[in-house]
PDB file of C-alpha atoms in Angstrom:
ATOM      1  CA  UNK A   1      39.506 183.923-115.751  1.00 54.00           C
ATOM      2  CA  UNK A   2      42.883 182.368-116.372  1.00 68.00           C
ATOM      3  CA  UNK A   3      46.199 182.394-114.531  1.00 93.00           C
ATOM      4  CA  UNK A   4      46.596 184.082-111.178  1.00 96.00           C
ATOM      5  CA  UNK A   5      44.335 186.949-110.163  1.00 96.00           C
ATOM      6  CA  UNK A   6      44.627 189.311-107.218  1.00 97.00           C
ATOM      7  CA  UNK A   7      42.187 191.747-105.671  1.00 97.00           C
ATOM      8  CA  UNK A   8      42.202 194.564-104.974  1.00 97.00           C
ATOM      9  CA  UNK A   9      44.828 195.934-107.342  1.00 96.00           C
ATOM     10  CA  UNK A  10      45.302 199.049-105.215  1.00 97.00           C
ATOM     11  CA  UNK A  11      44.658 199.573-101.518  1.00 96.00           C
ATOM     12  CA  UNK A  12      45.151 202.557 -99.249  1.00 96.00           C
ATOM     13  CA  UNK A  13      44.688 201.922 -95.565  1.00 93.00           C
ATOM     14  CA  UNK A  14      45.338 203.626 -92.277  1.00 91.00           C
ATOM     15  CA  UNK A  15      47.488 202.078 -89.594  1.00 90.00           C
ATOM     16  CA  UNK A  16      44.464 201.099 -87.512  1.00 88.00           C
ATOM     17  CA  UNK A  17      42.496 199.475 -90.355  1.00 89.00           C
ATOM     18  CA  UNK A  18      41.980 195.796 -91.055  1.00 94.00           C
ATOM     19  CA  UNK A  19      41.902 194.645 -94.661  1.00 96.00           C
ATOM     20  CA  UNK A  20      42.465 191.470 -96.657  1.00 97.00           C
ATOM     21  CA  UNK A  21      44.209 190.726 -99.934  1.00 98.00           C
ATOM     22  CA  UNK A  22      42.839 187.934-102.081  1.00 98.00           C
ATOM     23  CA  UNK A  23      44.593 185.681-104.571  1.00 98.00           C
ATOM     24  CA  UNK A  24      43.019 183.052-106.795  1.00 97.00           C
ATOM     25  CA  UNK A  25      44.726 180.688-109.196  1.00 97.00           C
ATOM     26  CA  UNK A  26      42.949 178.887-112.024  1.00 93.00           C
ATOM     27  CA  UNK A  27      45.865 176.638-112.959  1.00 95.00           C
ATOM     28  CA  UNK A  28      45.252 173.599-110.774  1.00 94.00           C
ATOM     29  CA  UNK A  29      48.486 174.207-108.891  1.00 95.00           C
ATOM     30  CA  UNK A  30      49.252 172.774-105.476  1.00 94.00           C
ATOM     31  CA  UNK A  31      51.601 175.455-104.099  1.00 94.00           C
ATOM     32  CA  UNK A  32      50.917 179.135-103.458  1.00 96.00           C
ATOM     33  CA  UNK A  33      53.176 181.954-102.278  1.00 95.00           C
ATOM     34  CA  UNK A  34      53.034 185.506-100.939  1.00 96.00           C
ATOM     35  CA  UNK A  35      55.883 187.891-101.786  1.00 96.00           C
ATOM     36  CA  UNK A  36      56.577 191.498-100.851  1.00 96.00           C
ATOM     37  CA  UNK A  37      58.195 193.725-103.489  1.00 95.00           C
ATOM     38  CA  UNK A  38      59.582 197.065-102.345  1.00 94.00           C
ATOM     39  CA  UNK A  39      61.150 199.581-104.705  1.00 89.00           C
ATOM     40  CA  UNK A  40      64.708 198.694-105.742  1.00 85.00           C
ATOM     41  CA  UNK A  41      64.740 195.637-103.455  1.00 91.00           C
ATOM     42  CA  UNK A  42      64.566 191.903-104.221  1.00 93.00           C
ATOM     43  CA  UNK A  43      61.278 190.110-103.890  1.00 94.00           C
ATOM     44  CA  UNK A  44      60.935 188.853-100.318  1.00 93.00           C
ATOM     45  CA  UNK A  45      59.228 185.522 -99.752  1.00 93.00           C
ATOM     46  CA  UNK A  46      56.660 185.855 -96.949  1.00 95.00           C
ATOM     47  CA  UNK A  47      54.573 182.697 -96.833  1.00 94.00           C
ATOM     48  CA  UNK A  48      54.333 179.396 -98.688  1.00 94.00           C
ATOM     49  CA  UNK A  49      51.448 176.945 -98.765  1.00 94.00           C
ATOM     50  CA  UNK A  50      51.361 173.445-100.181  1.00 92.00           C
ATOM     51  CA  UNK A  51      47.976 171.751-100.454  1.00 88.00           C
ATOM     52  CA  UNK A  52      46.553 174.276 -97.985  1.00 85.00           C
ATOM     53  CA  UNK A  53      49.258 173.631 -95.392  1.00 88.00           C
ATOM     54  CA  UNK A  54      51.658 176.423 -94.472  1.00 89.00           C
ATOM     55  CA  UNK A  55      55.259 175.314 -95.006  1.00 88.00           C
ATOM     56  CA  UNK A  56      57.042 178.636 -94.655  1.00 80.00           C
ATOM     57  CA  UNK A  57      56.639 181.625 -92.411  1.00 75.00           C
ATOM     58  CA  UNK A  58      59.662 183.699 -93.223  1.00 74.00           C
ATOM     59  CA  UNK A  59      59.991 185.750 -90.030  1.00 86.00           C
ATOM     60  CA  UNK A  60      57.053 187.888 -91.040  1.00 93.00           C
ATOM     61  CA  UNK A  61      55.512 190.185 -88.396  1.00 94.00           C
ATOM     62  CA  UNK A  62      52.259 188.945 -86.909  1.00 93.00           C
ATOM     63  CA  UNK A  63      50.369 191.920 -88.348  1.00 95.00           C
ATOM     64  CA  UNK A  64      50.380 189.853 -91.556  1.00 96.00           C
ATOM     65  CA  UNK A  65      48.213 186.747 -91.284  1.00 96.00           C
ATOM     66  CA  UNK A  66      47.833 184.320 -94.206  1.00 96.00           C
ATOM     67  CA  UNK A  67      44.948 181.973 -94.862  1.00 96.00           C
ATOM     68  CA  UNK A  68      44.626 179.217 -97.450  1.00 95.00           C
ATOM     69  CA  UNK A  69      41.120 177.713 -97.363  1.00 94.00           C
ATOM     70  CA  UNK A  70      41.742 175.542-100.442  1.00 93.00           C
ATOM     71  CA  UNK A  71      44.431 175.028-103.045  1.00 90.00           C
ATOM     72  CA  UNK A  72      42.963 177.700-105.354  1.00 95.00           C
ATOM     73  CA  UNK A  73      42.612 180.572-102.903  1.00 97.00           C
ATOM     74  CA  UNK A  74      45.056 182.451-100.727  1.00 97.00           C
ATOM     75  CA  UNK A  75      44.398 185.431 -98.480  1.00 98.00           C
ATOM     76  CA  UNK A  76      46.646 187.857 -96.638  1.00 98.00           C
ATOM     77  CA  UNK A  77      44.911 189.511 -93.690  1.00 97.00           C
ATOM     78  CA  UNK A  78      46.370 192.844 -92.647  1.00 96.00           C
ATOM     79  CA  UNK A  79      45.971 194.711 -89.377  1.00 94.00           C
ATOM     80  CA  UNK A  80      47.776 197.502 -87.563  1.00 94.00           C
ATOM     81  CA  UNK A  81      50.235 197.979 -90.410  1.00 94.00           C
ATOM     82  CA  UNK A  82      53.137 200.420 -90.467  1.00 95.00           C
ATOM     83  CA  UNK A  83      54.069 202.880 -93.240  1.00 94.00           C
ATOM     84  CA  UNK A  84      57.118 200.742 -94.091  1.00 95.00           C
ATOM     85  CA  UNK A  85      54.702 197.955 -95.064  1.00 96.00           C
ATOM     86  CA  UNK A  86      53.735 199.968 -98.135  1.00 97.00           C
ATOM     87  CA  UNK A  87      54.798 197.834-101.099  1.00 96.00           C
ATOM     88  CA  UNK A  88      53.567 195.652-103.955  1.00 96.00           C
ATOM     89  CA  UNK A  89      52.290 192.316-102.644  1.00 98.00           C
ATOM     90  CA  UNK A  90      52.554 189.537-105.184  1.00 97.00           C
ATOM     91  CA  UNK A  91      50.886 186.163-105.104  1.00 98.00           C
ATOM     92  CA  UNK A  92      52.306 183.241-107.075  1.00 96.00           C
ATOM     93  CA  UNK A  93      51.557 179.580-107.645  1.00 96.00           C
ATOM     94  CA  UNK A  94      53.444 176.570-108.958  1.00 94.00           C
ATOM     95  CA  UNK A  95      52.411 173.024-109.886  1.00 93.00           C
ATOM     96  CA  UNK A  96      54.203 171.516-106.906  1.00 90.00           C
ATOM     97  CA  UNK A  97      56.368 172.604-104.022  1.00 87.00           C
ATOM     98  CA  UNK A  98      59.666 171.953-105.786  1.00 78.00           C
ATOM     99  CA  UNK A  99      62.179 174.618-106.698  1.00 71.00           C
ATOM    100  CA  UNK A 100      62.631 173.744-110.331  1.00 82.00           C
ATOM    101  CA  UNK A 101      59.034 174.562-111.233  1.00 87.00           C
ATOM    102  CA  UNK A 102      58.267 177.928-112.747  1.00 91.00           C
ATOM    103  CA  UNK A 103      56.175 180.180-110.533  1.00 94.00           C
ATOM    104  CA  UNK A 104      53.223 182.000-112.040  1.00 95.00           C
ATOM    105  CA  UNK A 105      52.643 185.446-110.588  1.00 96.00           C
ATOM    106  CA  UNK A 106      49.562 187.557-110.185  1.00 96.00           C
ATOM    107  CA  UNK A 107      49.602 191.290-111.028  1.00 94.00           C
ATOM    108  CA  UNK A 108      49.951 192.267-107.368  1.00 96.00           C
ATOM    109  CA  UNK A 109      48.210 194.564-104.926  1.00 97.00           C
ATOM    110  CA  UNK A 110      49.804 197.976-104.529  1.00 96.00           C
ATOM    111  CA  UNK A 111      49.417 198.736-100.811  1.00 97.00           C
ATOM    112  CA  UNK A 112      49.870 202.181 -99.305  1.00 96.00           C
ATOM    113  CA  UNK A 113      49.756 202.553 -95.522  1.00 95.00           C
ATOM    114  CA  UNK A 114      49.052 206.086 -94.339  1.00 92.00           C
TER     115      UNK A 114
ATOM    116  CA  UNK B   1      72.657 183.092 -96.930  1.00 61.00           C
ATOM    117  CA  UNK B   2      71.814 184.038-100.470  1.00 78.00           C
ATOM    118  CA  UNK B   3      73.468 186.821-102.428  1.00 91.00           C
ATOM    119  CA  UNK B   4      72.344 187.624-105.960  1.00 95.00           C
ATOM    120  CA  UNK B   5      73.760 190.613-107.813  1.00 96.00           C
ATOM    121  CA  UNK B   6      72.657 192.232-111.049  1.00 97.00           C
ATOM    122  CA  UNK B   7      73.063 195.761-112.416  1.00 97.00           C
ATOM    123  CA  UNK B   8      70.396 198.255-111.442  1.00 96.00           C
ATOM    124  CA  UNK B   9      69.823 199.860-114.831  1.00 97.00           C
ATOM    125  CA  UNK B  10      70.796 199.478-118.477  1.00 97.00           C
ATOM    126  CA  UNK B  11      69.921 201.532-121.526  1.00 97.00           C
ATOM    127  CA  UNK B  12      70.132 200.440-125.147  1.00 97.00           C
ATOM    128  CA  UNK B  13      68.897 201.447-128.578  1.00 97.00           C
ATOM    129  CA  UNK B  14      66.118 199.770-130.503  1.00 97.00           C
ATOM    130  CA  UNK B  15      67.529 196.957-132.643  1.00 97.00           C
ATOM    131  CA  UNK B  16      70.636 196.572-130.507  1.00 97.00           C
ATOM    132  CA  UNK B  17      71.743 193.747-128.171  1.00 97.00           C
ATOM    133  CA  UNK B  18      71.863 193.979-124.385  1.00 98.00           C
ATOM    134  CA  UNK B  19      73.413 191.495-121.950  1.00 98.00           C
ATOM    135  CA  UNK B  20      72.226 191.452-118.336  1.00 98.00           C
ATOM    136  CA  UNK B  21      74.643 189.741-115.976  1.00 98.00           C
ATOM    137  CA  UNK B  22      73.750 187.984-112.751  1.00 98.00           C
ATOM    138  CA  UNK B  23      76.183 186.591-110.200  1.00 97.00           C
ATOM    139  CA  UNK B  24      75.097 184.494-107.265  1.00 96.00           C
ATOM    140  CA  UNK B  25      76.445 183.005-104.060  1.00 93.00           C
ATOM    141  CA  UNK B  26      73.916 180.641-102.551  1.00 86.00           C
ATOM    142  CA  UNK B  27      73.953 177.829-100.024  1.00 84.00           C
ATOM    143  CA  UNK B  28      72.359 175.460-102.520  1.00 85.00           C
ATOM    144  CA  UNK B  29      71.638 175.490-106.233  1.00 90.00           C
ATOM    145  CA  UNK B  30      69.058 173.743-108.356  1.00 89.00           C
ATOM    146  CA  UNK B  31      68.619 176.166-111.191  1.00 93.00           C
ATOM    147  CA  UNK B  32      68.397 179.805-112.176  1.00 96.00           C
ATOM    148  CA  UNK B  33      65.360 181.614-113.518  1.00 96.00           C
ATOM    149  CA  UNK B  34      64.938 184.833-115.446  1.00 98.00           C
ATOM    150  CA  UNK B  35      61.659 186.729-115.199  1.00 97.00           C
ATOM    151  CA  UNK B  36      60.468 189.849-117.024  1.00 97.00           C
ATOM    152  CA  UNK B  37      58.341 192.412-115.199  1.00 96.00           C
ATOM    153  CA  UNK B  38      56.747 195.370-116.945  1.00 95.00           C
ATOM    154  CA  UNK B  39      55.872 198.316-114.733  1.00 91.00           C
ATOM    155  CA  UNK B  40      52.696 197.611-112.766  1.00 86.00           C
ATOM    156  CA  UNK B  41      52.425 194.046-114.040  1.00 90.00           C
ATOM    157  CA  UNK B  42      53.181 190.503-112.878  1.00 92.00           C
ATOM    158  CA  UNK B  43      56.627 188.980-113.370  1.00 95.00           C
ATOM    159  CA  UNK B  44      56.499 186.494-116.238  1.00 96.00           C
ATOM    160  CA  UNK B  45      58.797 183.535-116.819  1.00 95.00           C
ATOM    161  CA  UNK B  46      61.499 183.860-119.477  1.00 96.00           C
ATOM    162  CA  UNK B  47      63.954 181.014-118.916  1.00 96.00           C
ATOM    163  CA  UNK B  48      65.299 178.324-116.615  1.00 95.00           C
ATOM    164  CA  UNK B  49      68.876 177.022-116.642  1.00 96.00           C
ATOM    165  CA  UNK B  50      70.171 174.190-114.507  1.00 94.00           C
ATOM    166  CA  UNK B  51      73.017 172.878-116.706  1.00 95.00           C
ATOM    167  CA  UNK B  52      75.976 174.890-117.955  1.00 97.00           C
ATOM    168  CA  UNK B  53      75.570 176.426-121.357  1.00 97.00           C
ATOM    169  CA  UNK B  54      73.350 178.577-123.484  1.00 97.00           C
ATOM    170  CA  UNK B  55      69.590 178.204-123.902  1.00 95.00           C
ATOM    171  CA  UNK B  56      68.085 180.091-126.820  1.00 94.00           C
ATOM    172  CA  UNK B  57      64.444 181.100-127.157  1.00 91.00           C
ATOM    173  CA  UNK B  58      63.835 183.391-130.080  1.00 94.00           C
ATOM    174  CA  UNK B  59      65.316 186.817-129.397  1.00 96.00           C
ATOM    175  CA  UNK B  60      66.167 185.905-125.801  1.00 97.00           C
ATOM    176  CA  UNK B  61      68.992 183.618-124.678  1.00 97.00           C
ATOM    177  CA  UNK B  62      70.177 182.676-121.206  1.00 98.00           C
ATOM    178  CA  UNK B  63      73.587 181.361-120.210  1.00 98.00           C
ATOM    179  CA  UNK B  64      74.743 179.611-117.050  1.00 98.00           C
ATOM    180  CA  UNK B  65      78.131 178.772-115.578  1.00 98.00           C
ATOM    181  CA  UNK B  66      77.674 176.908-112.300  1.00 96.00           C
ATOM    182  CA  UNK B  67      81.387 176.845-111.498  1.00 95.00           C
ATOM    183  CA  UNK B  68      81.553 180.632-111.738  1.00 96.00           C
ATOM    184  CA  UNK B  69      78.192 181.342-110.120  1.00 96.00           C
ATOM    185  CA  UNK B  70      77.292 183.402-113.174  1.00 97.00           C
ATOM    186  CA  UNK B  71      74.456 183.792-115.620  1.00 98.00           C
ATOM    187  CA  UNK B  72      73.456 186.272-118.267  1.00 98.00           C
ATOM    188  CA  UNK B  73      70.318 187.081-120.200  1.00 98.00           C
ATOM    189  CA  UNK B  74      70.899 188.226-123.762  1.00 98.00           C
ATOM    190  CA  UNK B  75      68.240 190.276-125.490  1.00 97.00           C
ATOM    191  CA  UNK B  76      68.709 190.624-129.246  1.00 97.00           C
ATOM    192  CA  UNK B  77      67.024 192.894-131.792  1.00 97.00           C
ATOM    193  CA  UNK B  78      65.694 195.035-128.990  1.00 98.00           C
ATOM    194  CA  UNK B  79      62.163 196.375-129.317  1.00 98.00           C
ATOM    195  CA  UNK B  80      60.463 199.154-127.371  1.00 97.00           C
ATOM    196  CA  UNK B  81      58.259 196.576-125.661  1.00 97.00           C
ATOM    197  CA  UNK B  82      61.382 195.015-124.108  1.00 98.00           C
ATOM    198  CA  UNK B  83      61.622 198.000-121.752  1.00 98.00           C
ATOM    199  CA  UNK B  84      61.018 196.292-118.414  1.00 98.00           C
ATOM    200  CA  UNK B  85      62.669 195.018-115.272  1.00 97.00           C
ATOM    201  CA  UNK B  86      64.493 191.686-115.565  1.00 98.00           C
ATOM    202  CA  UNK B  87      64.724 189.559-112.436  1.00 97.00           C
ATOM    203  CA  UNK B  88      67.345 186.890-111.816  1.00 97.00           C
ATOM    204  CA  UNK B  89      66.303 184.212-109.284  1.00 96.00           C
ATOM    205  CA  UNK B  90      68.048 181.138-107.917  1.00 94.00           C
ATOM    206  CA  UNK B  91      66.344 178.065-106.507  1.00 91.00           C
ATOM    207  CA  UNK B  92      68.112 176.211-103.739  1.00 82.00           C
ATOM    208  CA  UNK B  93      66.616 172.855-104.667  1.00 73.00           C
ATOM    209  CA  UNK B  94      63.883 173.071-102.099  1.00 78.00           C
ATOM    210  CA  UNK B  95      61.105 175.457-103.073  1.00 81.00           C
ATOM    211  CA  UNK B  96      62.605 178.813-102.226  1.00 85.00           C
ATOM    212  CA  UNK B  97      63.390 181.303-104.934  1.00 89.00           C
ATOM    213  CA  UNK B  98      65.952 183.961-104.018  1.00 92.00           C
ATOM    214  CA  UNK B  99      65.682 187.018-106.230  1.00 95.00           C
ATOM    215  CA  UNK B 100      68.068 189.738-107.265  1.00 96.00           C
ATOM    216  CA  UNK B 101      66.842 193.325-107.062  1.00 95.00           C
ATOM    217  CA  UNK B 102      66.179 193.416-110.803  1.00 96.00           C
ATOM    218  CA  UNK B 103      67.690 195.244-113.774  1.00 97.00           C
ATOM    219  CA  UNK B 104      65.611 197.980-115.390  1.00 97.00           C
ATOM    220  CA  UNK B 105      66.210 198.013-119.139  1.00 98.00           C
ATOM    221  CA  UNK B 106      65.220 201.103-121.086  1.00 98.00           C
ATOM    222  CA  UNK B 107      65.043 200.824-124.861  1.00 98.00           C
ATOM    223  CA  UNK B 108      65.393 204.092-126.731  1.00 96.00           C
ATOM    224  CA  UNK B 109      64.312 204.791-130.306  1.00 94.00           C
TER     225      UNK B 109
END
């Protein structure tokens, strides 16, 4: 595997379910990110980790809970979601936590909340 | 706050040239990125500009004017595979990328 991978690619869940999204990067990067992409809207930064430490929690509701057990893996735990949380969730990584580094994105998880 | 504007949609013919404009008003600036995103796929890096001027990479070029808060992405010799969404993003010098909503380019035969 190369680059940034995400599983599952598609997820349908009810509002009372608990599920987790997984991201793995094989690039040796130190920074990892979660973004939300809704139709016709800009990507919204949700969480940022640098060397497994969270450095950004961008006013995200507590029903989204990130976890970064090591610099290669990033999870997004979901519980009691709302229909408006349906979106594409993208994971990205970059060599370091500095803005002039290119971010490498995974293919995303398409989430539908019913 | 950050404000990044780009057109929603553009259509062009195969072999033609298309220019996607991006204007930004941000609290800080340390460079502007362009990403390409095909439907259902990951955004992929196209270019990064931090100094004024034109950067050329094959059929794609990107221009930046910091004083005007303006950039464009120029796609030449359009091919069907160039049909995609093009995302303009500004970095504030920290680690945050602020994105525009994206421009969907449709290439017609």
